Amino acid sequence: KNEVEQSPQNLTAQEGEFITINCSYSVGISALHWLQQHPGGGIVSLFMLSSGKKKHGRLIATINIQEKHSSLHITASHPRDSAVYICAVDQGNLIFGKGTKLSVKP
Amino acid sequence: DTGVSQNPRHKITKRGQNVTFRCDPISEHNRLYWYRQTLGQGPEFLTYFQNEAQLEKSRLLSDRFSAERPKGSFSTLEIQRTEQGDSAMYLCASSLRWTQSAGELFFGEGSRLTVL
């Protein structure tokens, strides 16, 4: 079993839909990162969480340390949100999930 | 600061040759990470540094791979006797970490290696 599990692996949505991507982990962590990677592009950090909830524009990230679970939400999704979203847990080193490929159709 | 810089961006080499990649992190970032990513897969940990100290190296990494960060600033990743399976994007990231508090990650654009 992988230490970091993301779901779903692939997600197709219509423009305007509310999107949720989940991340579960099985190790102790000091923080959790949500990252975005566009096709052929570099990786950009969206959020770093150690507790609670953070919001940036249409993106919201939450973490439940007791349940070892985090979610990334996108409100009013747009085709430009199409990318791979990666969860990574920080325990000194970083352990990455396999990513969720999101495609938002106009 | 211009962010994390990686060089070269692309490298094509013949099997058996040695290659070296360089990563310049954001100034004063004390953590530096190397990852590898193949098409359609998530990043795979290679090694990381706290200042000049190499703290961990992946068990998946053969002894053909070596990394250094001699002065705690830039880092190099060398692959000796390259194999076709080494073809991948090699990513570098840096962060500023204080004791147990993690820092935000900043990634370079990556160095793409193609082994013929």
Short mmCIF file of C-alpha atoms in Angstrom, two decimals:
data_model
loop_
_atom_site.label_atom_id
_atom_site.label_comp_id
_atom_site.label_asym_id
_atom_site.label_seq_id
_atom_site.Cartn_x
_atom_site.Cartn_y
_atom_site.Cartn_z
CA LYS A 1 0.00 0.00 0.00
CA ASN A 2 1.37 3.41 -0.97
CA GLU A 3 2.02 5.81 1.87
CA VAL A 4 0.14 8.55 0.02
CA GLU A 5 -3.04 7.71 -1.86
CA GLN A 6 -4.91 10.16 -4.06
CA SER A 7 -8.37 9.82 -5.50
CA PRO A 8 -9.64 9.96 -8.09
CA GLN A 9 -6.80 9.23 -10.49
CA ASN A 10 -8.63 10.95 -13.32
CA LEU A 11 -11.43 13.46 -13.19
CA THR A 12 -13.41 15.09 -15.96
CA ALA A 13 -15.72 17.96 -15.10
CA GLN A 14 -17.84 20.54 -16.88
CA GLU A 15 -16.91 24.17 -16.54
CA GLY A 16 -18.47 25.64 -13.43
CA GLU A 17 -18.61 22.40 -11.44
CA PHE A 18 -17.33 22.05 -7.88
CA ILE A 19 -14.39 19.66 -7.76
CA THR A 20 -12.92 17.69 -4.89
CA ILE A 21 -9.65 15.77 -4.91
CA ASN A 22 -8.75 13.61 -1.94
CA CYS A 23 -5.46 12.60 -0.36
CA SER A 24 -4.97 10.03 2.38
CA TYR A 25 -1.67 9.20 4.00
CA SER A 26 -0.41 6.64 6.47
CA VAL A 27 2.68 8.28 7.97
CA GLY A 28 3.32 11.01 10.49
CA ILE A 29 3.85 14.36 8.83
CA SER A 30 4.84 17.92 9.64
CA ALA A 31 2.93 19.34 6.67
CA LEU A 32 1.08 18.45 3.51
CA HIS A 33 1.56 20.15 0.15
CA TRP A 34 -0.84 20.47 -2.75
CA LEU A 35 0.96 20.98 -6.05
CA GLN A 36 -0.19 21.71 -9.59
CA GLN A 37 1.50 20.54 -12.77
CA HIS A 38 0.33 21.62 -16.22
CA PRO A 39 1.13 19.41 -19.24
CA GLY A 40 4.75 19.93 -20.17
CA GLY A 41 5.06 22.47 -17.39
CA GLY A 42 6.78 22.77 -14.10
CA ILE A 43 5.34 22.10 -10.67
CA VAL A 44 3.81 24.95 -8.70
CA SER A 45 2.98 24.91 -5.02
CA LEU A 46 -0.67 25.69 -4.29
CA PHE A 47 -0.88 25.15 -0.55
CA MET A 48 1.13 24.01 2.41
CA LEU A 49 -1.01 22.82 5.31
CA SER A 50 -0.27 21.61 8.80
CA SER A 51 -3.80 22.03 10.16
CA GLY A 52 -7.24 23.38 9.35
CA LYS A 53 -8.08 25.06 6.11
CA LYS A 54 -6.60 27.50 3.60
CA LYS A 55 -8.23 29.40 0.77
CA HIS A 56 -6.71 31.08 -2.25
CA GLY A 57 -9.10 32.42 -4.83
CA ARG A 58 -11.27 29.53 -6.04
CA LEU A 59 -9.08 26.93 -4.37
CA ILE A 60 -9.65 25.59 -0.87
CA ALA A 61 -7.53 23.02 0.92
CA THR A 62 -8.39 21.25 4.16
CA ILE A 63 -6.55 18.78 6.32
CA ASN A 64 -7.63 16.49 9.16
CA ILE A 65 -4.50 15.41 10.98
CA GLN A 66 -6.30 12.86 13.16
CA GLU A 67 -7.84 11.13 10.15
CA LYS A 68 -4.71 11.62 8.00
CA HIS A 69 -6.75 13.03 5.18
CA SER A 70 -6.69 16.18 3.07
CA SER A 71 -8.94 17.53 0.34
CA LEU A 72 -8.44 20.08 -2.40
CA HIS A 73 -11.57 21.81 -3.63
CA ILE A 74 -11.98 23.93 -6.73
CA THR A 75 -15.08 26.08 -6.93
CA ALA A 76 -16.52 27.29 -10.25
CA SER A 77 -14.03 25.21 -12.21
CA HIS A 78 -12.61 26.56 -15.45
CA PRO A 79 -10.80 24.88 -18.38
CA ARG A 80 -7.58 26.57 -17.29
CA ASP A 81 -7.76 24.50 -14.09
CA SER A 82 -7.00 21.43 -16.22
CA ALA A 83 -3.78 20.01 -14.82
CA VAL A 84 -2.39 17.26 -12.65
CA TYR A 85 -2.84 17.91 -8.93
CA ILE A 86 -0.35 16.23 -6.66
CA CYS A 87 -0.47 15.72 -2.92
CA ALA A 88 2.87 15.46 -1.12
CA VAL A 89 3.43 14.81 2.56
CA ASP A 90 6.39 16.28 4.40
CA GLN A 91 8.15 14.11 6.95
CA GLY A 92 11.54 15.69 6.45
CA ASN A 93 11.62 14.09 3.08
CA LEU A 94 8.63 14.43 0.76
CA ILE A 95 6.44 11.54 -0.31
CA PHE A 96 4.30 12.19 -3.37
CA GLY A 97 0.97 10.82 -4.39
CA LYS A 98 0.57 9.66 -7.97
CA GLY A 99 -1.48 12.71 -8.86
CA THR A 100 -5.01 13.39 -10.08
CA LYS A 101 -5.42 14.38 -13.70
CA LEU A 102 -8.19 16.95 -13.97
CA SER A 103 -9.79 17.92 -17.23
CA VAL A 104 -12.38 20.69 -17.23
CA LYS A 105 -14.49 20.86 -20.37
CA PRO A 106 -15.99 24.18 -21.58
CA ASP B 1 15.47 36.20 -6.78
CA THR B 2 14.73 34.33 -10.00
CA GLY B 3 13.53 31.10 -8.40
CA VAL B 4 14.98 27.62 -8.66
CA SER B 5 17.17 27.20 -11.71
CA GLN B 6 18.15 23.90 -13.33
CA ASN B 7 20.70 23.25 -16.03
CA PRO B 8 20.79 21.92 -18.62
CA ARG B 9 17.10 21.88 -19.47
CA HIS B 10 17.57 19.06 -21.95
CA LYS B 11 20.30 16.47 -22.27
CA ILE B 12 20.55 13.73 -24.87
CA THR B 13 23.29 11.21 -24.31
CA LYS B 14 24.37 7.78 -25.42
CA ARG B 15 24.07 4.81 -23.13
CA GLY B 16 27.14 4.43 -20.95
CA GLN B 17 28.01 8.12 -20.83
CA ASN B 18 28.06 10.17 -17.64
CA VAL B 19 25.78 13.17 -17.19
CA THR B 20 25.64 15.91 -14.58
CA PHE B 21 22.74 18.20 -13.71
CA ARG B 22 22.93 21.35 -11.68
CA CYS B 23 20.35 22.96 -9.45
CA ASP B 24 20.57 26.50 -8.07
CA PRO B 25 17.97 26.89 -5.31
CA ILE B 26 16.44 30.10 -4.06
CA SER B 27 18.99 32.02 -2.04
CA GLU B 28 19.08 31.09 1.65
CA HIS B 29 16.86 28.04 1.18
CA ASN B 30 18.40 25.38 3.35
CA ARG B 31 16.49 22.38 1.98
CA LEU B 32 17.14 21.04 -1.50
CA TYR B 33 15.40 18.01 -3.01
CA TRP B 34 16.04 15.93 -6.11
CA TYR B 35 13.21 13.99 -7.74
CA ARG B 36 12.72 12.03 -10.91
CA GLN B 37 9.55 11.94 -12.95
CA THR B 38 8.67 9.74 -15.91
CA LEU B 39 5.79 10.38 -18.27
CA GLY B 40 2.41 9.99 -16.61
CA GLN B 41 3.85 9.27 -13.19
CA GLY B 42 4.18 11.32 -10.04
CA PRO B 43 7.59 12.53 -8.85
CA GLU B 44 9.84 9.88 -7.31
CA PHE B 45 12.18 10.81 -4.48
CA LEU B 46 15.92 10.59 -5.14
CA THR B 47 17.67 12.47 -2.34
CA TYR B 48 17.60 15.63 -0.27
CA PHE B 49 19.93 17.98 1.55
CA GLN B 50 19.76 20.15 4.63
CA ASN B 51 22.41 22.76 3.87
CA GLU B 52 25.41 20.71 2.71
CA ALA B 53 24.39 17.51 4.50
CA GLN B 54 22.76 14.78 2.45
CA LEU B 55 20.05 13.51 4.80
CA GLU B 56 18.52 10.67 2.83
CA LYS B 57 19.01 8.79 -0.38
CA SER B 58 16.38 6.63 -2.02
CA ARG B 59 16.89 2.89 -1.77
CA LEU B 60 15.85 2.78 -5.42
CA LEU B 61 18.89 4.79 -6.36
CA SER B 62 21.78 2.71 -7.60
CA ASP B 63 25.39 3.56 -6.88
CA ARG B 64 25.55 5.09 -10.36
CA PHE B 65 23.74 8.12 -8.93
CA SER B 66 25.49 10.64 -6.73
CA ALA B 67 24.54 14.08 -5.53
CA GLU B 68 26.46 16.83 -3.81
CA ARG B 69 25.78 20.20 -2.30
CA PRO B 70 29.29 21.21 -1.32
CA LYS B 71 28.71 24.69 0.07
CA GLY B 72 25.08 24.39 0.95
CA SER B 73 24.04 26.42 -2.06
CA PHE B 74 23.87 24.84 -5.53
CA SER B 75 23.69 21.07 -5.96
CA THR B 76 24.77 18.63 -8.65
CA LEU B 77 23.30 15.26 -9.54
CA GLU B 78 25.58 12.94 -11.50
CA ILE B 79 24.54 9.76 -13.25
CA GLN B 80 27.38 7.50 -14.29
CA ARG B 81 27.17 4.89 -17.05
CA THR B 82 23.70 5.98 -18.07
CA GLU B 83 21.11 3.41 -19.05
CA GLN B 84 17.97 3.84 -21.14
CA GLY B 85 15.89 3.43 -17.98
CA ASP B 86 17.43 6.62 -16.63
CA SER B 87 15.52 8.64 -19.22
CA ALA B 88 13.25 10.93 -17.23
CA MET B 89 12.72 14.48 -16.03
CA TYR B 90 14.98 15.29 -13.09
CA LEU B 91 13.40 17.84 -10.80
CA CYS B 92 14.90 20.00 -8.12
CA ALA B 93 12.98 21.80 -5.38
CA SER B 94 14.03 23.98 -2.49
CA SER B 95 12.48 25.28 0.70
CA LEU B 96 13.34 27.13 3.88
CA ARG B 97 12.84 24.86 6.84
CA TRP B 98 13.10 25.79 10.52
CA THR B 99 13.40 22.89 12.99
CA GLN B 100 10.19 20.88 12.55
CA SER B 101 8.35 23.50 10.52
CA ALA B 102 8.08 22.72 6.85
CA GLY B 103 8.55 25.45 4.29
CA GLU B 104 6.79 26.17 1.04
CA LEU B 105 8.25 24.27 -1.89
CA PHE B 106 9.66 25.92 -4.98
CA PHE B 107 10.38 23.74 -8.00
CA GLY B 108 12.72 24.23 -10.91
CA GLU B 109 11.60 23.59 -14.48
CA GLY B 110 13.45 20.29 -14.53
CA SER B 111 16.21 18.74 -16.60
CA ARG B 112 15.01 16.25 -19.19
CA LEU B 113 17.37 13.36 -19.85
CA THR B 114 17.12 11.15 -22.90
CA VAL B 115 19.44 8.16 -23.06
CA LEU B 116 19.77 6.65 -26.52
#
